[in-house]
PDB file of C-alpha atoms in Angstrom:
ATOM      1  CA  UNK A1114      97.133  77.951 105.805  1.00 39.00           C
ATOM      2  CA  UNK A1115      93.412  76.921 105.072  1.00 41.00           C
ATOM      3  CA  UNK A1116      93.352  73.209 104.070  1.00 41.00           C
ATOM      4  CA  UNK A1117      90.695  71.672 101.798  1.00 38.00           C
ATOM      5  CA  UNK A1118      87.615  70.744 103.692  1.00 37.00           C
ATOM      6  CA  UNK A1119      87.885  73.728 106.234  1.00 43.00           C
ATOM      7  CA  UNK A1120      84.665  75.547 105.592  1.00 42.00           C
ATOM      8  CA  UNK A1121      84.037  79.298 105.797  1.00 50.00           C
ATOM      9  CA  UNK A1122      80.627  80.843 106.196  1.00 43.00           C
ATOM     10  CA  UNK A1123      79.605  82.724 103.044  1.00 42.00           C
ATOM     11  CA  UNK A1124      79.435  86.010 105.130  1.00 47.00           C
ATOM     12  CA  UNK A1125      81.213  86.382 108.473  1.00 50.00           C
ATOM     13  CA  UNK A1126      79.124  89.413 109.189  1.00 56.00           C
ATOM     14  CA  UNK A1127      75.865  90.090 107.357  1.00 59.00           C
ATOM     15  CA  UNK A1128      76.328  92.874 104.748  1.00 75.00           C
ATOM     16  CA  UNK A1129      80.109  92.896 105.066  1.00 87.00           C
ATOM     17  CA  UNK A1130      82.955  91.395 103.034  1.00 93.00           C
ATOM     18  CA  UNK A1131      85.380  88.796 104.402  1.00 91.00           C
ATOM     19  CA  UNK A1132      88.809  90.352 105.063  1.00 94.00           C
ATOM     20  CA  UNK A1133      91.554  88.028 103.902  1.00 95.00           C
ATOM     21  CA  UNK A1134      95.095  87.557 102.615  1.00 96.00           C
ATOM     22  CA  UNK A1135      95.691  84.916  99.862  1.00 97.00           C
ATOM     23  CA  UNK A1136      98.968  83.845  98.406  1.00 97.00           C
ATOM     24  CA  UNK A1137      99.428  82.274  94.971  1.00 97.00           C
ATOM     25  CA  UNK A1138     102.060  80.505  92.849  1.00 96.00           C
ATOM     26  CA  UNK A1139     102.456  81.760  89.243  1.00 95.00           C
ATOM     27  CA  UNK A1140     103.254  78.953  86.822  1.00 93.00           C
ATOM     28  CA  UNK A1141     104.107  78.435  83.253  1.00 87.00           C
ATOM     29  CA  UNK A1142     104.039  74.985  81.800  1.00 83.00           C
ATOM     30  CA  UNK A1143     104.165  73.608  85.306  1.00 83.00           C
ATOM     31  CA  UNK A1144     107.209  75.555  86.488  1.00 88.00           C
ATOM     32  CA  UNK A1145     107.049  78.192  89.170  1.00 90.00           C
ATOM     33  CA  UNK A1146     108.060  81.630  87.907  1.00 90.00           C
ATOM     34  CA  UNK A1147     106.664  83.980  90.522  1.00 94.00           C
ATOM     35  CA  UNK A1148     104.317  84.659  93.424  1.00 96.00           C
ATOM     36  CA  UNK A1149     101.315  86.872  93.964  1.00 97.00           C
ATOM     37  CA  UNK A1150      99.421  88.191  96.991  1.00 98.00           C
ATOM     38  CA  UNK A1151      95.811  89.320  97.097  1.00 97.00           C
ATOM     39  CA  UNK A1152      94.333  91.004 100.203  1.00 97.00           C
ATOM     40  CA  UNK A1153      91.158  92.644 101.105  1.00 97.00           C
ATOM     41  CA  UNK A1154      90.703  94.890 104.186  1.00 96.00           C
ATOM     42  CA  UNK A1155      87.960  97.045 105.515  1.00 95.00           C
ATOM     43  CA  UNK A1156      88.823 100.771 105.829  1.00 96.00           C
ATOM     44  CA  UNK A1157      85.740 102.189 107.480  1.00 91.00           C
ATOM     45  CA  UNK A1158      81.924 101.817 107.317  1.00 88.00           C
ATOM     46  CA  UNK A1159      81.208 100.632 103.749  1.00 94.00           C
ATOM     47  CA  UNK A1160      84.767 101.262 102.332  1.00 97.00           C
ATOM     48  CA  UNK A1161      87.216  98.577 101.465  1.00 97.00           C
ATOM     49  CA  UNK A1162      90.668  98.247  99.785  1.00 98.00           C
ATOM     50  CA  UNK A1163      91.649  95.386  97.639  1.00 98.00           C
ATOM     51  CA  UNK A1164      95.399  94.934  96.575  1.00 98.00           C
ATOM     52  CA  UNK A1165      97.057  92.477  94.184  1.00 97.00           C
ATOM     53  CA  UNK A1166     100.818  92.334  94.152  1.00 97.00           C
ATOM     54  CA  UNK A1167     102.646  89.962  91.782  1.00 95.00           C
ATOM     55  CA  UNK A1168     106.346  89.281  91.022  1.00 93.00           C
ATOM     56  CA  UNK A1169     107.352  87.270  87.988  1.00 90.00           C
ATOM     57  CA  UNK A1170     110.739  86.171  86.714  1.00 88.00           C
ATOM     58  CA  UNK A1171     110.973  84.154  83.396  1.00 81.00           C
ATOM     59  CA  UNK A1172     114.267  83.877  81.518  1.00 77.00           C
ATOM     60  CA  UNK A1173     115.203  87.570  80.849  1.00 82.00           C
ATOM     61  CA  UNK A1174     111.683  88.743  81.495  1.00 86.00           C
ATOM     62  CA  UNK A1175     110.745  90.318  84.823  1.00 90.00           C
ATOM     63  CA  UNK A1176     107.495  91.947  85.952  1.00 88.00           C
ATOM     64  CA  UNK A1177     106.558  93.377  89.289  1.00 94.00           C
ATOM     65  CA  UNK A1178     103.304  95.182  89.714  1.00 94.00           C
ATOM     66  CA  UNK A1179     100.901  96.275  92.407  1.00 97.00           C
ATOM     67  CA  UNK A1180      97.282  97.228  91.793  1.00 97.00           C
ATOM     68  CA  UNK A1181      95.099  98.812  94.475  1.00 98.00           C
ATOM     69  CA  UNK A1182      91.417  99.460  94.408  1.00 98.00           C
ATOM     70  CA  UNK A1183      89.512 101.394  97.017  1.00 98.00           C
ATOM     71  CA  UNK A1184      85.789 100.833  96.663  1.00 98.00           C
ATOM     72  CA  UNK A1185      82.350 101.152  98.405  1.00 97.00           C
ATOM     73  CA  UNK A1186      80.357  98.022  99.059  1.00 97.00           C
ATOM     74  CA  UNK A1187      76.656  98.549  99.839  1.00 95.00           C
ATOM     75  CA  UNK A1188      73.670  96.273  99.324  1.00 93.00           C
ATOM     76  CA  UNK A1189      75.869  93.753  97.460  1.00 93.00           C
ATOM     77  CA  UNK A1190      77.216  96.216  94.969  1.00 96.00           C
ATOM     78  CA  UNK A1191      80.749  97.119  94.501  1.00 97.00           C
ATOM     79  CA  UNK A1192      81.396 100.730  93.421  1.00 97.00           C
ATOM     80  CA  UNK A1193      84.991 101.827  92.851  1.00 97.00           C
ATOM     81  CA  UNK A1194      86.387 105.229  94.171  1.00 98.00           C
ATOM     82  CA  UNK A1195      90.155 104.957  93.424  1.00 98.00           C
ATOM     83  CA  UNK A1196      92.371 102.678  91.409  1.00 97.00           C
ATOM     84  CA  UNK A1197      96.153 102.732  91.083  1.00 97.00           C
ATOM     85  CA  UNK A1198      98.723 100.594  89.280  1.00 96.00           C
ATOM     86  CA  UNK A1199     102.551 100.538  89.590  1.00 96.00           C
ATOM     87  CA  UNK A1200     104.509  98.305  87.286  1.00 93.00           C
ATOM     88  CA  UNK A1201     108.305  97.779  86.981  1.00 94.00           C
ATOM     89  CA  UNK A1202     110.458  95.347  85.066  1.00 90.00           C
ATOM     90  CA  UNK A1203     111.412  94.446  81.587  1.00 90.00           C
ATOM     91  CA  UNK A1204     110.134  97.184  79.097  1.00 86.00           C
ATOM     92  CA  UNK A1205     108.674 100.537  80.126  1.00 88.00           C
ATOM     93  CA  UNK A1206     107.511 101.096  83.754  1.00 90.00           C
ATOM     94  CA  UNK A1207     103.924 102.160  84.343  1.00 90.00           C
ATOM     95  CA  UNK A1208     102.413 104.192  87.122  1.00 94.00           C
ATOM     96  CA  UNK A1209      98.915 105.766  86.917  1.00 94.00           C
ATOM     97  CA  UNK A1210      95.789 106.368  88.996  1.00 97.00           C
ATOM     98  CA  UNK A1211      92.105 106.561  88.069  1.00 97.00           C
ATOM     99  CA  UNK A1212      89.387 108.272  90.249  1.00 97.00           C
ATOM    100  CA  UNK A1213      85.741 107.792  90.054  1.00 97.00           C
ATOM    101  CA  UNK A1214      83.862 111.007  91.086  1.00 97.00           C
ATOM    102  CA  UNK A1215      80.362 109.692  91.759  1.00 96.00           C
ATOM    103  CA  UNK A1216      78.928 113.034  92.752  1.00 96.00           C
ATOM    104  CA  UNK A1217      80.027 114.805  89.573  1.00 97.00           C
ATOM    105  CA  UNK A1218      79.800 111.631  87.450  1.00 97.00           C
ATOM    106  CA  UNK A1219      83.277 111.987  85.959  1.00 96.00           C
ATOM    107  CA  UNK A1220      86.370 109.858  85.734  1.00 96.00           C
ATOM    108  CA  UNK A1221      89.867 111.340  86.079  1.00 96.00           C
ATOM    109  CA  UNK A1222      93.272 109.812  85.432  1.00 95.00           C
ATOM    110  CA  UNK A1223      96.717 110.925  86.493  1.00 95.00           C
ATOM    111  CA  UNK A1224      97.723 110.642  82.793  1.00 92.00           C
ATOM    112  CA  UNK A1225      95.283 113.335  81.769  1.00 93.00           C
ATOM    113  CA  UNK A1226      94.936 117.041  82.697  1.00 92.00           C
ATOM    114  CA  UNK A1227      91.230 116.929  82.134  1.00 94.00           C
ATOM    115  CA  UNK A1228      88.358 114.446  82.993  1.00 95.00           C
ATOM    116  CA  UNK A1229      88.256 111.444  80.654  1.00 95.00           C
ATOM    117  CA  UNK A1230      85.840 111.581  77.819  1.00 93.00           C
ATOM    118  CA  UNK A1231      83.744 108.545  78.807  1.00 93.00           C
ATOM    119  CA  UNK A1232      80.034 108.440  79.402  1.00 94.00           C
ATOM    120  CA  UNK A1233      79.360 107.941  83.119  1.00 96.00           C
ATOM    121  CA  UNK A1234      77.595 104.812  84.361  1.00 96.00           C
ATOM    122  CA  UNK A1235      77.011 103.664  87.997  1.00 96.00           C
ATOM    123  CA  UNK A1236      77.999 100.128  86.834  1.00 95.00           C
ATOM    124  CA  UNK A1237      81.606 101.101  86.298  1.00 96.00           C
ATOM    125  CA  UNK A1238      84.320  98.735  87.744  1.00 96.00           C
ATOM    126  CA  UNK A1239      88.051  99.107  87.808  1.00 96.00           C
ATOM    127  CA  UNK A1240      90.636  96.591  86.696  1.00 95.00           C
ATOM    128  CA  UNK A1241      90.376  94.427  89.901  1.00 96.00           C
ATOM    129  CA  UNK A1242      87.231  95.611  91.696  1.00 97.00           C
ATOM    130  CA  UNK A1243      85.098  93.583  89.253  1.00 96.00           C
ATOM    131  CA  UNK A1244      86.523  90.332  90.718  1.00 95.00           C
ATOM    132  CA  UNK A1245      84.807  91.217  94.039  1.00 97.00           C
ATOM    133  CA  UNK A1246      81.543  91.789  92.230  1.00 97.00           C
ATOM    134  CA  UNK A1247      81.890  88.362  90.431  1.00 97.00           C
ATOM    135  CA  UNK A1248      82.255  86.633  93.789  1.00 96.00           C
ATOM    136  CA  UNK A1249      79.086  88.428  95.117  1.00 96.00           C
ATOM    137  CA  UNK A1250      77.187  87.358  91.968  1.00 96.00           C
ATOM    138  CA  UNK A1251      78.242  83.696  92.392  1.00 97.00           C
ATOM    139  CA  UNK A1252      76.958  83.781  95.926  1.00 95.00           C
ATOM    140  CA  UNK A1253      73.559  84.653  94.626  1.00 95.00           C
ATOM    141  CA  UNK A1254      73.707  81.905  91.980  1.00 96.00           C
ATOM    142  CA  UNK A1255      74.246  84.196  88.965  1.00 97.00           C
ATOM    143  CA  UNK A1256      75.790  82.487  85.864  1.00 97.00           C
ATOM    144  CA  UNK A1257      76.675  85.457  83.665  1.00 97.00           C
ATOM    145  CA  UNK A1258      78.351  88.762  84.293  1.00 95.00           C
ATOM    146  CA  UNK A1259      79.046  91.885  82.359  1.00 96.00           C
ATOM    147  CA  UNK A1260      81.104  94.873  83.605  1.00 96.00           C
ATOM    148  CA  UNK A1261      82.041  98.206  81.983  1.00 96.00           C
ATOM    149  CA  UNK A1262      85.664  99.167  82.820  1.00 95.00           C
ATOM    150  CA  UNK A1263      87.381 102.298  81.867  1.00 91.00           C
ATOM    151  CA  UNK A1264      91.138 102.483  81.195  1.00 89.00           C
ATOM    152  CA  UNK A1265      93.646 105.293  81.838  1.00 88.00           C
ATOM    153  CA  UNK A1266      92.901 106.936  78.441  1.00 88.00           C
ATOM    154  CA  UNK A1267      89.121 106.913  78.961  1.00 89.00           C
ATOM    155  CA  UNK A1268      88.291 103.868  76.732  1.00 92.00           C
ATOM    156  CA  UNK A1269      85.533 101.827  77.838  1.00 92.00           C
ATOM    157  CA  UNK A1270      86.151  98.018  77.782  1.00 93.00           C
ATOM    158  CA  UNK A1271      83.325  95.523  78.526  1.00 95.00           C
ATOM    159  CA  UNK A1272      84.369  92.415  80.491  1.00 95.00           C
ATOM    160  CA  UNK A1273      81.900  89.475  79.979  1.00 97.00           C
ATOM    161  CA  UNK A1274      81.867  86.295  81.878  1.00 97.00           C
ATOM    162  CA  UNK A1275      79.814  83.044  82.084  1.00 98.00           C
ATOM    163  CA  UNK A1276      79.830  80.051  84.403  1.00 98.00           C
ATOM    164  CA  UNK A1277      80.769  76.888  82.577  1.00 97.00           C
ATOM    165  CA  UNK A1278      80.402  74.336  85.406  1.00 96.00           C
ATOM    166  CA  UNK A1279      81.931  73.027  88.482  1.00 97.00           C
ATOM    167  CA  UNK A1280      84.862  70.677  88.889  1.00 96.00           C
ATOM    168  CA  UNK A1281      87.215  69.254  91.491  1.00 97.00           C
ATOM    169  CA  UNK A1282      90.715  70.828  91.174  1.00 97.00           C
ATOM    170  CA  UNK A1283      94.035  69.957  92.770  1.00 95.00           C
ATOM    171  CA  UNK A1284      95.915  72.825  94.347  1.00 95.00           C
ATOM    172  CA  UNK A1285      98.828  73.211  96.745  1.00 93.00           C
ATOM    173  CA  UNK A1286      96.274  73.687  99.556  1.00 93.00           C
ATOM    174  CA  UNK A1287      94.473  70.336  98.588  1.00 94.00           C
ATOM    175  CA  UNK A1288      91.601  69.336  96.470  1.00 96.00           C
ATOM    176  CA  UNK A1289      88.902  71.947  96.053  1.00 95.00           C
ATOM    177  CA  UNK A1290      85.513  71.924  94.363  1.00 97.00           C
ATOM    178  CA  UNK A1291      85.293  75.031  92.390  1.00 98.00           C
ATOM    179  CA  UNK A1292      83.021  77.015  90.080  1.00 98.00           C
ATOM    180  CA  UNK A1293      84.621  77.476  86.684  1.00 98.00           C
ATOM    181  CA  UNK A1294      84.167  80.918  85.071  1.00 98.00           C
ATOM    182  CA  UNK A1295      85.116  81.802  81.546  1.00 96.00           C
ATOM    183  CA  UNK A1296      85.863  85.158  80.109  1.00 95.00           C
ATOM    184  CA  UNK A1297      84.061  85.863  76.804  1.00 95.00           C
ATOM    185  CA  UNK A1298      86.306  87.588  74.222  1.00 92.00           C
ATOM    186  CA  UNK A1299      85.383  88.972  70.754  1.00 87.00           C
ATOM    187  CA  UNK A1300      87.912  86.436  69.320  1.00 82.00           C
ATOM    188  CA  UNK A1301      88.634  82.853  70.129  1.00 80.00           C
ATOM    189  CA  UNK A1302      92.441  83.590  69.941  1.00 85.00           C
ATOM    190  CA  UNK A1303      92.437  84.497  73.630  1.00 88.00           C
ATOM    191  CA  UNK A1304      91.325  82.414  76.560  1.00 92.00           C
ATOM    192  CA  UNK A1305      90.883  83.193  80.313  1.00 94.00           C
ATOM    193  CA  UNK A1306      89.459  80.897  83.052  1.00 95.00           C
ATOM    194  CA  UNK A1307      88.997  81.392  86.695  1.00 97.00           C
ATOM    195  CA  UNK A1308      87.921  79.088  89.506  1.00 98.00           C
ATOM    196  CA  UNK A1309      86.084  80.171  92.617  1.00 98.00           C
ATOM    197  CA  UNK A1310      85.684  78.019  95.716  1.00 97.00           C
ATOM    198  CA  UNK A1311      82.262  78.087  97.428  1.00 96.00           C
ATOM    199  CA  UNK A1312      83.599  76.372 100.547  1.00 93.00           C
ATOM    200  CA  UNK A1313      86.092  79.198 100.960  1.00 93.00           C
ATOM    201  CA  UNK A1314      83.632  82.087 100.570  1.00 91.00           C
ATOM    202  CA  UNK A1315      83.882  81.961  96.829  1.00 95.00           C
ATOM    203  CA  UNK A1316      87.559  82.948  96.918  1.00 95.00           C
ATOM    204  CA  UNK A1317      89.427  82.982  93.651  1.00 96.00           C
ATOM    205  CA  UNK A1318      91.666  79.853  93.897  1.00 97.00           C
ATOM    206  CA  UNK A1319      92.958  79.414  90.281  1.00 97.00           C
ATOM    207  CA  UNK A1320      93.370  81.428  87.102  1.00 96.00           C
ATOM    208  CA  UNK A1321      94.557  80.291  83.639  1.00 94.00           C
ATOM    209  CA  UNK A1322      95.224  82.465  80.638  1.00 92.00           C
ATOM    210  CA  UNK A1323      96.196  81.304  77.122  1.00 90.00           C
ATOM    211  CA  UNK A1324      96.397  82.590  73.486  1.00 85.00           C
ATOM    212  CA  UNK A1325      95.686  80.528  70.458  1.00 75.00           C
ATOM    213  CA  UNK A1326      95.428  77.483  72.783  1.00 72.00           C
ATOM    214  CA  UNK A1327      98.890  77.972  74.248  1.00 75.00           C
ATOM    215  CA  UNK A1328      99.196  78.588  77.991  1.00 73.00           C
ATOM    216  CA  UNK A1329     100.595  81.985  78.927  1.00 82.00           C
ATOM    217  CA  UNK A1330     100.438  81.488  82.654  1.00 88.00           C
ATOM    218  CA  UNK A1331      98.532  79.815  85.471  1.00 93.00           C
ATOM    219  CA  UNK A1332      97.915  81.014  89.118  1.00 96.00           C
ATOM    220  CA  UNK A1333      97.297  78.637  91.893  1.00 97.00           C
ATOM    221  CA  UNK A1334      96.414  79.495  95.578  1.00 97.00           C
ATOM    222  CA  UNK A1335      98.848  78.125  97.995  1.00 96.00           C
ATOM    223  CA  UNK A1336      97.550  79.638 101.273  1.00 96.00           C
ATOM    224  CA  UNK A1337      94.658  81.560 102.597  1.00 95.00           C
ATOM    225  CA  UNK A1338      93.976  83.338 105.823  1.00 94.00           C
ATOM    226  CA  UNK A1339      90.943  85.296 107.154  1.00 93.00           C
ATOM    227  CA  UNK A1340      92.550  88.483 108.611  1.00 87.00           C
ATOM    228  CA  UNK A1341      89.543  89.801 110.458  1.00 73.00           C
ATOM    229  CA  UNK A1342      85.761  89.905 110.355  1.00 59.00           C
ATOM    230  CA  UNK A1343      86.048  93.721 111.012  1.00 46.00           C
ATOM    231  CA  UNK A1344      88.881  96.087 110.947  1.00 41.00           C
ATOM    232  CA  UNK A1345      89.874  97.692 114.184  1.00 42.00           C
ATOM    233  CA  UNK A1346      91.780 101.057 114.186  1.00 39.00           C
ATOM    234  CA  UNK A1347      94.953  99.371 115.396  1.00 42.00           C
ATOM    235  CA  UNK A1348      94.533  96.596 112.758  1.00 39.00           C
ATOM    236  CA  UNK A1349      94.237  99.094 109.956  1.00 37.00           C
ATOM    237  CA  UNK A1350      97.102 101.082 111.257  1.00 39.00           C
ATOM    238  CA  UNK A1351      99.404  98.010 111.223  1.00 41.00           C
ATOM    239  CA  UNK A1352      98.365  97.030 107.690  1.00 36.00           C
ATOM    240  CA  UNK A1353      99.077 100.563 106.406  1.00 40.00           C
ATOM    241  CA  UNK A1354     102.489 100.534 108.058  1.00 39.00           C
ATOM    242  CA  UNK A1355     103.556  97.370 106.189  1.00 38.00           C
TER     243      UNK A1355
END
């Protein structure tokens, strides 16, 4: 576990992303209803894999999902290649994949026989890769972010964020000074906030989502481990086997 005050360099190796495993508690009105694990590993050269796995139990509701993004990281830019999501629990299960074909500038989905009808842009992000790009932007001192995402049906969704300040927050790992980022919606009925810790390589340490001012859930980091500055072949093999 990384305790508050234990500092990380903003980049363990120049031009590379820090590989890590972070664990979180998922709360609702102060009560713990689940856990989540976020991890980043290097595959080879400029290719990385980000995974987010969450399990939630609340009254008769259950939700277990795993999202995976494989992307290229070059010159500070995140460029997704493959995204997948598997969800099980209350209600219909979901399982789909999205591929970004950069050479032919098309996006394909496992839910569609043909390429999706969306206009290609080199700025595309997937449903979790944009979080890596936010961190890179914060490292450079940027205070506003806008990312075009494409969903499984080919619909483009623009995600917009702005930095609203810094504050000291209390987490299971201790007191952390964090940058507070707000997602900008077209309506004020929905709210989403995220906190990133500069002293922990700008890791995401807390999230909060609400609707009409009522909390839906909160996510708090409870542990953080740097897994490796670079991935050896044996390390990658072990991770893939788990």
